Short mmCIF file of N, CA and C in Angstrom, two decimals:
data_model
loop_
_atom_site.label_atom_id
_atom_site.label_comp_id
_atom_site.label_asym_id
_atom_site.label_seq_id
_atom_site.Cartn_x
_atom_site.Cartn_y
_atom_site.Cartn_z
N GLY T 1 133.95 41.43 69.16
CA GLY T 1 133.25 42.85 69.66
C GLY T 1 134.58 43.53 68.63
N LEU T 2 133.78 44.94 69.06
CA LEU T 2 134.36 46.16 68.59
C LEU T 2 135.18 47.72 68.98
N ALA T 3 135.23 47.97 69.00
CA ALA T 3 135.69 49.55 69.94
C ALA T 3 136.08 50.20 68.75
N PHE T 4 136.52 51.16 69.48
CA PHE T 4 136.54 52.87 68.30
C PHE T 4 136.80 53.64 68.71
N VAL T 5 137.28 54.71 68.11
CA VAL T 5 137.79 56.10 69.15
C VAL T 5 138.22 56.59 68.13
N LEU T 6 137.09 58.35 67.96
CA LEU T 6 137.05 59.35 66.39
C LEU T 6 138.27 60.06 67.28
N PHE T 7 139.53 60.47 66.79
CA PHE T 7 139.89 60.98 67.01
C PHE T 7 140.15 62.14 66.23
N GLU T 8 139.74 64.01 66.80
CA GLU T 8 140.53 65.38 65.99
C GLU T 8 140.89 66.08 65.88
N GLY T 9 142.52 65.41 66.31
CA GLY T 9 143.63 65.73 66.98
C GLY T 9 144.48 64.91 67.12
N PRO T 10 145.73 64.81 67.75
CA PRO T 10 146.28 63.33 68.32
C PRO T 10 146.08 63.54 70.05
N LEU T 11 145.89 63.91 70.46
CA LEU T 11 145.30 63.80 71.86
C LEU T 11 143.70 64.51 72.43
N SER T 12 143.12 64.36 71.40
CA SER T 12 141.40 65.09 71.22
C SER T 12 140.91 64.51 70.96
N PRO T 13 139.91 63.20 71.04
CA PRO T 13 138.86 62.16 71.25
C PRO T 13 137.87 62.75 71.27
N LEU T 14 136.44 62.57 70.24
CA LEU T 14 135.92 63.21 70.46
C LEU T 14 134.28 62.16 70.39
N ALA T 15 134.48 61.17 70.53
CA ALA T 15 133.43 60.26 70.85
C ALA T 15 134.69 58.46 70.96
N TRP T 16 133.97 57.85 71.73
CA TRP T 16 134.82 56.28 71.52
C TRP T 16 133.22 55.38 72.42
N ARG T 17 133.96 54.01 72.06
CA ARG T 17 132.33 53.48 72.72
C ARG T 17 133.48 51.77 72.47
N SER T 18 133.40 51.31 73.38
CA SER T 18 133.41 49.68 72.55
C SER T 18 131.93 48.83 72.77
N LYS T 19 131.75 47.68 72.00
CA LYS T 19 130.82 47.25 71.46
C LYS T 19 130.71 45.09 71.55
N ASP T 20 130.39 44.73 72.30
CA ASP T 20 130.56 43.60 72.22
C ASP T 20 129.85 42.55 71.11
N ILE T 21 129.85 41.98 70.16
CA ILE T 21 129.00 41.89 69.50
C ILE T 21 129.86 39.84 69.71
N ARG T 22 127.95 39.11 69.90
CA ARG T 22 128.60 37.54 69.39
C ARG T 22 127.73 36.59 69.47
N GLY T 23 127.94 36.09 69.04
CA GLY T 23 126.71 35.13 68.43
C GLY T 23 126.62 34.30 67.07
N GLN T 24 125.94 34.23 65.94
CA GLN T 24 126.68 33.56 64.60
C GLN T 24 125.46 35.50 64.11
N GLY T 25 126.70 34.97 62.72
CA GLY T 25 126.32 36.33 62.40
C GLY T 25 127.45 37.26 62.62
N LYS T 26 128.42 37.13 63.36
CA LYS T 26 129.05 37.95 64.03
C LYS T 26 130.40 38.43 63.10
N LEU T 27 130.44 38.05 61.75
CA LEU T 27 130.56 39.35 61.05
C LEU T 27 130.79 40.33 60.34
N SER T 28 129.80 39.48 59.72
CA SER T 28 128.76 41.29 59.49
C SER T 28 128.13 41.96 60.31
N ALA T 29 127.92 41.61 61.36
CA ALA T 29 126.61 42.64 62.51
C ALA T 29 128.44 43.40 62.83
N THR T 30 129.57 43.06 63.13
CA THR T 30 130.81 43.86 63.27
C THR T 30 131.03 44.03 62.46
N PHE T 31 130.95 44.45 60.63
CA PHE T 31 131.22 44.78 59.71
C PHE T 31 129.94 46.05 59.78
N GLN T 32 128.89 45.82 60.13
CA GLN T 32 127.68 46.85 59.58
C GLN T 32 127.81 47.84 60.74
N ALA T 33 128.20 47.13 62.24
CA ALA T 33 128.38 48.36 62.13
C ALA T 33 129.64 49.17 62.38
N THR T 34 130.60 49.06 62.01
CA THR T 34 132.26 49.05 61.76
C THR T 34 131.37 50.21 60.29
N ILE T 35 130.76 50.03 58.79
CA ILE T 35 129.67 50.76 58.93
C ILE T 35 129.10 52.04 58.97
N ASP T 36 128.35 51.29 60.52
CA ASP T 36 127.30 52.68 61.33
C ASP T 36 127.79 53.57 61.01
N LEU T 37 129.48 53.58 61.91
CA LEU T 37 130.56 54.98 62.20
C LEU T 37 130.92 55.50 61.67
N ILE T 38 130.81 54.68 60.29
CA ILE T 38 131.37 55.18 59.27
C ILE T 38 130.73 56.32 59.27
N ALA T 39 129.85 55.73 58.57
CA ALA T 39 128.44 56.92 58.04
C ALA T 39 128.59 57.71 59.67
N ARG T 40 128.10 57.33 60.29
CA ARG T 40 127.46 58.23 61.59
C ARG T 40 128.54 59.64 62.04
N TYR T 41 129.89 58.89 61.48
CA TYR T 41 130.86 60.21 62.09
C TYR T 41 131.75 61.05 60.83
N GLU T 42 131.78 59.66 59.02
CA GLU T 42 132.21 61.02 58.09
C GLU T 42 134.06 61.00 58.20
N PRO T 43 134.85 59.73 59.45
CA PRO T 43 136.03 60.41 58.85
C PRO T 43 137.24 59.95 57.69
N ASP T 44 138.14 60.41 57.70
CA ASP T 44 138.51 60.89 56.61
C ASP T 44 139.61 59.41 56.19
N VAL T 45 140.24 59.15 57.46
CA VAL T 45 140.61 58.56 57.94
C VAL T 45 140.63 57.20 58.97
N LEU T 46 140.52 55.61 57.92
CA LEU T 46 139.82 54.46 59.54
C LEU T 46 141.53 54.06 59.39
N VAL T 47 142.08 53.45 60.73
CA VAL T 47 142.92 52.93 60.76
C VAL T 47 142.26 51.50 62.11
N ILE T 48 142.97 50.36 61.49
CA ILE T 48 143.08 49.57 62.57
C ILE T 48 144.22 48.62 62.54
N GLU T 49 143.69 47.25 63.67
CA GLU T 49 144.93 46.90 63.78
C GLU T 49 144.61 45.28 62.52
N ASP T 50 146.60 45.54 62.30
CA ASP T 50 146.64 43.84 61.70
C ASP T 50 146.18 42.75 62.53
N LYS T 51 145.35 41.91 62.76
CA LYS T 51 145.10 40.86 63.46
C LYS T 51 145.37 39.11 62.48
N ARG T 52 145.78 39.64 61.53
CA ARG T 52 146.38 39.00 60.76
C ARG T 52 147.35 37.55 61.30
N GLY T 53 148.07 37.68 62.83
CA GLY T 53 148.55 36.77 63.26
C GLY T 53 147.57 35.77 64.06
N SER T 54 146.12 36.59 64.12
CA SER T 54 145.31 36.33 65.50
C SER T 54 145.63 34.56 65.89
N ARG T 55 145.07 34.06 66.39
CA ARG T 55 144.39 32.46 67.02
C ARG T 55 143.94 32.55 65.29
N ILE T 56 144.42 30.14 65.15
CA ILE T 56 143.59 30.19 63.66
C ILE T 56 141.74 29.99 64.39
N GLY T 57 141.83 29.97 65.41
CA GLY T 57 139.83 30.23 64.89
C GLY T 57 139.23 31.25 64.37
N GLN T 58 140.15 32.31 64.85
CA GLN T 58 139.84 34.15 65.00
C GLN T 58 140.21 34.16 63.27
N LEU T 59 141.22 33.88 62.85
CA LEU T 59 142.20 33.72 61.82
C LEU T 59 141.21 34.70 60.70
N GLU T 60 139.90 33.42 60.29
CA GLU T 60 139.84 33.28 58.93
C GLU T 60 138.78 34.92 58.65
N ARG T 61 138.01 34.55 59.99
CA ARG T 61 136.96 36.40 60.19
C ARG T 61 137.40 36.83 60.29
N ARG T 62 138.25 37.26 60.97
CA ARG T 62 140.10 38.85 61.07
C ARG T 62 139.67 39.15 59.44
N ARG T 63 140.80 37.95 58.48
CA ARG T 63 141.02 38.02 57.43
C ARG T 63 140.22 38.45 56.02
N LYS T 64 139.28 37.89 57.15
CA LYS T 64 137.98 38.99 56.28
C LYS T 64 137.43 40.07 56.20
N TYR T 65 137.05 40.43 57.89
CA TYR T 65 136.33 41.32 58.30
C TYR T 65 137.80 43.63 57.59
N GLN T 66 139.35 42.58 57.21
CA GLN T 66 140.10 43.34 56.39
C GLN T 66 139.56 44.20 55.48
N ARG T 67 139.23 42.44 54.58
CA ARG T 67 139.13 42.28 52.89
C ARG T 67 137.58 42.96 53.21
N MET T 68 136.71 43.73 53.51
CA MET T 68 135.31 44.34 53.61
C MET T 68 135.53 45.89 53.89
N LEU T 69 135.99 45.85 55.29
CA LEU T 69 136.64 46.85 55.17
C LEU T 69 136.94 47.59 54.21
N THR T 70 138.45 46.56 53.74
CA THR T 70 139.59 47.80 52.86
C THR T 70 138.42 47.93 51.28
N SER T 71 137.90 46.58 51.16
CA SER T 71 137.33 46.58 50.26
C SER T 71 136.06 48.53 50.27
N TYR T 72 135.04 48.93 51.53
CA TYR T 72 134.60 49.21 51.44
C TYR T 72 135.09 50.54 51.11
N ALA T 73 136.73 50.66 51.57
CA ALA T 73 136.84 51.98 51.48
C ALA T 73 137.26 52.86 50.55
N ASP T 74 138.23 51.93 50.10
CA ASP T 74 138.33 52.63 48.27
C ASP T 74 137.21 52.31 47.71
N GLY T 75 135.81 51.79 48.03
CA GLY T 75 135.40 52.31 46.83
C GLY T 75 134.11 53.71 47.39
N HIS T 76 135.18 53.67 48.29
CA HIS T 76 134.19 55.54 48.89
C HIS T 76 135.41 56.26 49.57
N GLY T 77 136.20 55.75 48.85
CA GLY T 77 137.75 57.47 48.94
C GLY T 77 138.02 56.97 50.53
N LEU T 78 137.78 56.48 51.34
CA LEU T 78 138.83 56.33 53.19
C LEU T 78 140.19 55.64 52.94
N ASP T 79 141.04 56.86 52.90
CA ASP T 79 142.45 56.28 53.58
C ASP T 79 142.47 54.68 54.51
N LEU T 80 142.61 53.77 54.12
CA LEU T 80 142.72 52.39 55.62
C LEU T 80 144.43 52.27 55.45
N TYR T 81 144.66 52.32 57.16
CA TYR T 81 146.53 52.31 57.50
C TYR T 81 145.81 50.77 58.41
N VAL T 82 146.76 49.89 58.30
CA VAL T 82 146.72 49.21 59.55
C VAL T 82 148.09 48.70 60.55
N TYR T 83 147.72 48.44 61.44
CA TYR T 83 149.38 48.00 61.94
C TYR T 83 149.27 47.30 62.72
N ASN T 84 150.68 46.49 63.52
CA ASN T 84 149.84 45.16 64.33
C ASN T 84 150.63 45.58 65.85
N ARG T 85 150.57 44.66 66.70
CA ARG T 85 151.14 44.45 68.13
C ARG T 85 152.48 45.09 68.19
N SER T 86 153.54 45.11 66.87
CA SER T 86 154.49 45.25 67.30
C SER T 86 155.31 46.81 67.57
N ASP T 87 154.71 47.26 65.76
CA ASP T 87 153.75 48.49 65.42
C ASP T 87 153.53 49.44 66.55
N ILE T 88 152.91 49.19 67.51
CA ILE T 88 152.21 50.21 69.00
C ILE T 88 153.08 49.89 69.53
N ARG T 89 153.97 48.58 69.70
CA ARG T 89 154.60 48.30 70.72
C ARG T 89 156.10 49.30 70.45
N ALA T 90 156.84 49.52 69.45
CA ALA T 90 157.57 49.83 69.23
C ALA T 90 157.38 51.54 69.40
N CYS T 91 156.13 52.39 68.73
CA CYS T 91 155.41 53.38 69.57
C CYS T 91 155.25 53.44 70.87
N PHE T 92 155.57 53.22 71.83
CA PHE T 92 155.38 53.45 72.90
C PHE T 92 156.64 53.14 73.27
N VAL T 93 157.61 52.42 73.31
CA VAL T 93 158.83 51.88 74.16
C VAL T 93 159.38 53.02 74.72
N GLU T 94 160.04 53.80 73.89
CA GLU T 94 160.34 55.30 73.66
C GLU T 94 159.47 55.74 75.40
N ALA T 95 158.67 55.72 75.56
CA ALA T 95 157.75 55.82 77.27
C ALA T 95 158.23 54.60 77.51
N GLY T 96 158.66 53.91 77.77
CA GLY T 96 159.04 53.10 78.36
C GLY T 96 157.47 52.07 78.26
N ALA T 97 156.69 52.14 77.36
CA ALA T 97 155.87 50.57 77.81
C ALA T 97 155.63 49.94 76.28
N VAL T 98 155.46 49.14 77.19
CA VAL T 98 155.46 47.71 75.88
C VAL T 98 155.02 46.95 76.06
N THR T 99 154.36 46.71 77.56
CA THR T 99 152.58 46.27 77.90
C THR T 99 151.13 46.98 77.66
N ARG T 100 150.45 45.73 77.01
CA ARG T 100 149.23 46.63 77.39
C ARG T 100 148.63 47.07 77.97
N ARG T 101 148.65 47.09 79.34
CA ARG T 101 149.26 47.90 80.11
C ARG T 101 149.42 48.79 80.57
N GLU T 102 151.33 49.37 80.78
CA GLU T 102 151.92 49.99 80.50
C GLU T 102 151.82 50.91 79.03
N ILE T 103 150.94 50.49 78.38
CA ILE T 103 150.68 51.53 77.31
C ILE T 103 149.53 52.06 77.48
N ALA T 104 148.13 51.71 78.08
CA ALA T 104 147.30 52.39 78.85
C ALA T 104 147.33 52.80 79.52
N GLN T 105 148.20 53.23 80.15
CA GLN T 105 148.45 53.47 81.26
C GLN T 105 149.83 55.32 80.69
N VAL T 106 150.28 55.20 79.60
CA VAL T 106 150.46 56.78 79.69
C VAL T 106 149.44 57.06 78.55
N ILE T 107 148.84 56.15 78.08
CA ILE T 107 147.34 57.08 77.75
C ILE T 107 147.06 57.40 78.10
N SER T 108 146.78 57.02 79.41
CA SER T 108 146.08 57.67 80.35
C SER T 108 146.39 59.19 80.91
N GLY T 109 148.15 59.08 80.70
CA GLY T 109 148.63 60.11 81.36
C GLY T 109 148.91 61.76 80.13
N ARG T 110 148.16 60.50 79.42
CA ARG T 110 148.02 62.07 78.32
C ARG T 110 147.00 61.91 77.85
N ILE T 111 145.84 62.06 77.97
CA ILE T 111 144.28 62.01 76.86
C ILE T 111 143.00 62.41 78.34
N HIS T 112 143.03 63.23 78.99
CA HIS T 112 142.47 62.99 80.22
C HIS T 112 140.61 62.64 79.24
N ALA T 113 140.17 62.27 78.41
CA ALA T 113 138.71 61.60 78.45
C ALA T 113 139.04 59.75 78.54
N PHE T 114 140.90 59.32 78.63
CA PHE T 114 142.06 58.48 78.77
C PHE T 114 141.06 58.62 79.92
N LYS T 115 141.39 59.13 81.19
CA LYS T 115 142.25 59.61 82.71
C LYS T 115 141.64 58.25 83.33
N ARG T 116 141.38 57.71 83.70
CA ARG T 116 140.51 55.91 84.41
C ARG T 116 140.62 54.82 84.47
N LEU T 117 142.58 53.94 84.19
CA LEU T 117 142.75 53.21 83.22
C LEU T 117 141.79 52.06 84.62
N PRO T 118 141.55 51.41 82.97
CA PRO T 118 140.46 49.66 84.25
C PRO T 118 141.66 49.45 85.20
N PRO T 119 140.71 48.39 85.56
CA PRO T 119 141.92 47.63 87.33
C PRO T 119 142.25 46.71 86.39
N GLU T 120 143.77 46.16 87.01
CA GLU T 120 144.75 45.82 86.54
C GLU T 120 144.32 44.55 86.44
N ARG T 121 143.96 43.85 85.67
CA ARG T 121 143.81 42.63 85.34
C ARG T 121 144.71 41.35 85.84
N ARG T 122 144.24 39.87 86.86
CA ARG T 122 145.01 38.75 87.18
C ARG T 122 144.10 38.12 86.52
N ARG T 123 145.53 36.66 86.33
CA ARG T 123 144.90 35.40 85.01
C ARG T 123 143.85 35.20 84.86
N TRP T 124 143.26 35.14 86.35
CA TRP T 124 142.35 34.37 86.81
C TRP T 124 140.59 35.26 86.36
N ASP T 125 140.91 36.97 85.57
CA ASP T 125 139.91 37.39 85.80
C ASP T 125 139.58 37.92 83.72
N SER T 126 139.16 38.09 82.97
CA SER T 126 138.37 38.35 81.77
C SER T 126 138.82 39.80 81.84
N GLU T 127 139.06 39.66 80.43
CA GLU T 127 139.36 41.27 80.23
C GLU T 127 137.94 42.37 80.58
N HIS T 128 138.62 43.83 81.33
CA HIS T 128 137.79 44.57 81.46
C HIS T 128 137.36 45.15 80.40
N GLN T 129 136.03 45.87 80.13
CA GLN T 129 135.11 45.86 78.92
C GLN T 129 135.59 47.63 78.42
N ARG T 130 136.39 48.01 79.31
CA ARG T 130 137.03 49.37 79.14
C ARG T 130 138.81 49.13 78.34
N MET T 131 139.36 47.95 78.56
CA MET T 131 140.62 47.46 78.18
C MET T 131 140.85 48.18 75.94
N PRO T 132 139.62 47.78 75.87
CA PRO T 132 139.50 47.56 73.81
C PRO T 132 139.30 49.03 73.82
N LEU T 133 138.90 49.86 74.57
CA LEU T 133 139.45 50.97 74.01
C LEU T 133 140.77 51.76 74.17
N PHE T 134 141.48 51.24 74.68
CA PHE T 134 142.87 51.92 75.60
C PHE T 134 143.25 51.55 73.80
N ASP T 135 143.25 50.16 73.02
CA ASP T 135 144.42 49.80 72.43
C ASP T 135 143.74 50.54 71.24
N ALA T 136 142.20 50.46 70.76
CA ALA T 136 141.79 51.49 70.19
C ALA T 136 142.03 53.21 69.42
N ALA T 137 142.86 53.88 71.22
CA ALA T 137 143.67 54.81 71.50
C ALA T 137 145.23 54.15 71.00
N ALA T 138 145.08 53.53 71.86
CA ALA T 138 146.72 53.32 71.12
C ALA T 138 147.36 52.96 69.86
N LEU T 139 145.71 52.33 69.19
CA LEU T 139 145.99 51.59 67.67
C LEU T 139 145.78 53.69 66.92
N ALA T 140 145.24 54.56 66.85
CA ALA T 140 145.74 56.50 66.35
C ALA T 140 146.91 56.43 66.79
N LEU T 141 147.14 56.68 68.53
CA LEU T 141 148.05 57.26 68.15
C LEU T 141 149.83 56.55 67.10
N THR T 142 149.72 55.62 66.99
CA THR T 142 150.67 54.57 66.92
C THR T 142 150.13 55.24 64.71
N GLY T 143 149.22 55.86 64.53
CA GLY T 143 149.16 55.59 63.21
C GLY T 143 149.36 57.15 63.24
N GLU T 144 149.26 58.01 64.53
CA GLU T 144 149.13 59.35 64.20
C GLU T 144 150.74 60.09 63.96
N ARG T 145 151.72 59.08 64.79
CA ARG T 145 152.99 59.12 64.80
C ARG T 145 153.91 58.39 63.53
N LEU T 146 153.18 57.85 63.09
CA LEU T 146 153.64 56.84 62.26
C LEU T 146 152.85 57.27 61.04
N MET T 147 152.43 58.19 60.52
CA MET T 147 152.15 58.98 59.34
C MET T 147 152.37 60.42 59.03
N VAL T 148 152.37 61.04 60.81
CA VAL T 148 153.01 62.32 60.39
C VAL T 148 154.69 61.84 60.36
N THR T 149 155.59 60.80 60.23
CA THR T 149 157.56 60.13 59.84
C THR T 149 157.63 59.99 58.74
N GLY T 150 155.89 60.05 57.86
CA GLY T 150 156.07 59.07 56.32
C GLY T 150 155.92 58.09 56.03
N VAL T 151 156.21 57.28 57.21
CA VAL T 151 156.07 55.56 57.37
C VAL T 151 154.23 55.43 57.69
N CYS T 152 153.92 54.66 56.41
CA CYS T 152 152.09 54.55 56.78
C CYS T 152 152.61 52.92 56.48
N MET T 153 151.08 51.87 56.90
CA MET T 153 151.39 51.07 55.86
C MET T 153 149.97 50.93 56.04
N ARG T 154 149.43 51.48 54.09
CA ARG T 154 148.73 50.64 53.54
C ARG T 154 147.90 50.30 53.37
N MET T 155 146.80 49.68 53.86
CA MET T 155 146.22 48.07 53.90
C MET T 155 146.93 47.28 52.25
N TRP T 156 146.75 45.81 53.03
CA TRP T 156 147.82 44.80 51.88
C TRP T 156 148.76 44.68 51.19
N GLY T 157 148.77 46.98 50.84
CA GLY T 157 149.41 46.41 50.56
C GLY T 157 151.28 47.21 50.92
N HIS T 158 151.25 47.30 51.96
CA HIS T 158 152.15 47.73 52.60
C HIS T 158 153.30 47.87 52.11
N GLU T 159 153.15 49.94 51.61
CA GLU T 159 153.55 50.58 51.16
C GLU T 159 154.13 51.67 52.53
N GLU T 160 155.40 52.05 51.70
CA GLU T 160 156.02 53.05 52.61
C GLU T 160 155.82 54.14 52.59
N ILE T 161 154.39 54.79 51.43
CA ILE T 161 154.56 56.03 51.92
C ILE T 161 153.03 55.95 51.69
N CYS T 162 153.03 57.62 52.19
CA CYS T 162 151.64 57.94 53.05
C CYS T 162 150.98 58.56 52.40
N SER T 163 149.17 58.83 52.41
CA SER T 163 148.60 59.60 50.17
C SER T 163 148.55 60.62 50.42
N ARG T 164 148.31 60.78 51.92
CA ARG T 164 148.30 62.68 52.03
C ARG T 164 150.17 63.09 51.57
N SER T 165 150.04 64.04 50.69
CA SER T 165 150.65 64.38 50.46
C SER T 165 152.07 65.27 52.20
N SER T 166 150.79 65.34 52.83
CA SER T 166 151.41 66.89 54.30
C SER T 166 152.48 65.43 55.22
N ALA T 167 151.81 63.69 54.75
CA ALA T 167 151.73 62.52 55.61
C ALA T 167 151.68 62.55 57.06
N ARG T 168 150.36 63.15 57.21
CA ARG T 168 149.89 63.75 58.53
C ARG T 168 148.04 64.00 57.53
N PRO T 169 147.27 63.33 59.30
CA PRO T 169 146.14 62.65 58.66
C PRO T 169 145.26 64.67 58.78
N ILE T 170 144.19 64.19 57.69
CA ILE T 170 143.75 65.28 58.09
C ILE T 170 142.32 65.88 58.53
N GLY T 171 142.00 66.19 59.55
CA GLY T 171 140.11 65.91 59.15
C GLY T 171 140.24 64.51 60.20
N ARG T 172 139.11 64.53 60.46
CA ARG T 172 138.73 63.70 61.55
C ARG T 172 139.36 61.78 61.47
N HIS T 173 140.16 61.38 62.21
CA HIS T 173 140.27 59.27 62.44
C HIS T 173 138.74 59.02 62.86
N LEU T 174 138.78 57.43 62.47
CA LEU T 174 138.32 56.31 63.43
C LEU T 174 139.04 54.67 63.72
N ASP T 175 139.51 55.39 64.68
CA ASP T 175 140.53 54.10 64.93
C ASP T 175 140.06 52.67 65.43
N THR T 176 139.80 51.67 64.77
CA THR T 176 138.63 50.22 64.54
C THR T 176 140.12 49.06 66.16
N ARG T 177 139.28 48.19 66.85
CA ARG T 177 139.99 47.30 66.71
C ARG T 177 139.08 46.13 67.23
N LEU T 178 139.38 45.40 66.63
CA LEU T 178 138.09 44.02 66.24
C LEU T 178 138.63 42.70 67.43
N ASP T 179 137.67 42.17 68.30
CA ASP T 179 138.22 41.20 69.43
C ASP T 179 138.19 39.81 67.96
#
């Protein structure tokens, strides 16, 4: 599936949604859904989660998605940044949050639109449908913090400089999470 949060500022989400995409053609359907979001909201910056460390069965699809999105972003003049789970955890450790749940609690306390936390997951439960939204928001806040400090991970190149001279995203940015 796909989850996105569109931010106008670090704590100002404008739109958010998760979409469950299943079955044959999941890669192309996910990519098309992402392109549709980009066309609709016209973000200046895309931030995605680096999923190259995913389970073997999902790894190739996620690599392809990242390559497709990188190519699209390059062709349309969009800045694309990628961060992994350890980057996200490192940004939230000062707030005492390490697990996905703890990070979601921090987000819930800082962003009014995300005030309502999903119920705590038990081992036998499937993931709550709202949890990917918190993951996308965590990704956005990670991107915002790392761009402000000037340490950005540009897609594939892993450059340690930001493409914006102010080292801060200007305008809207769309943050997605691919399941």
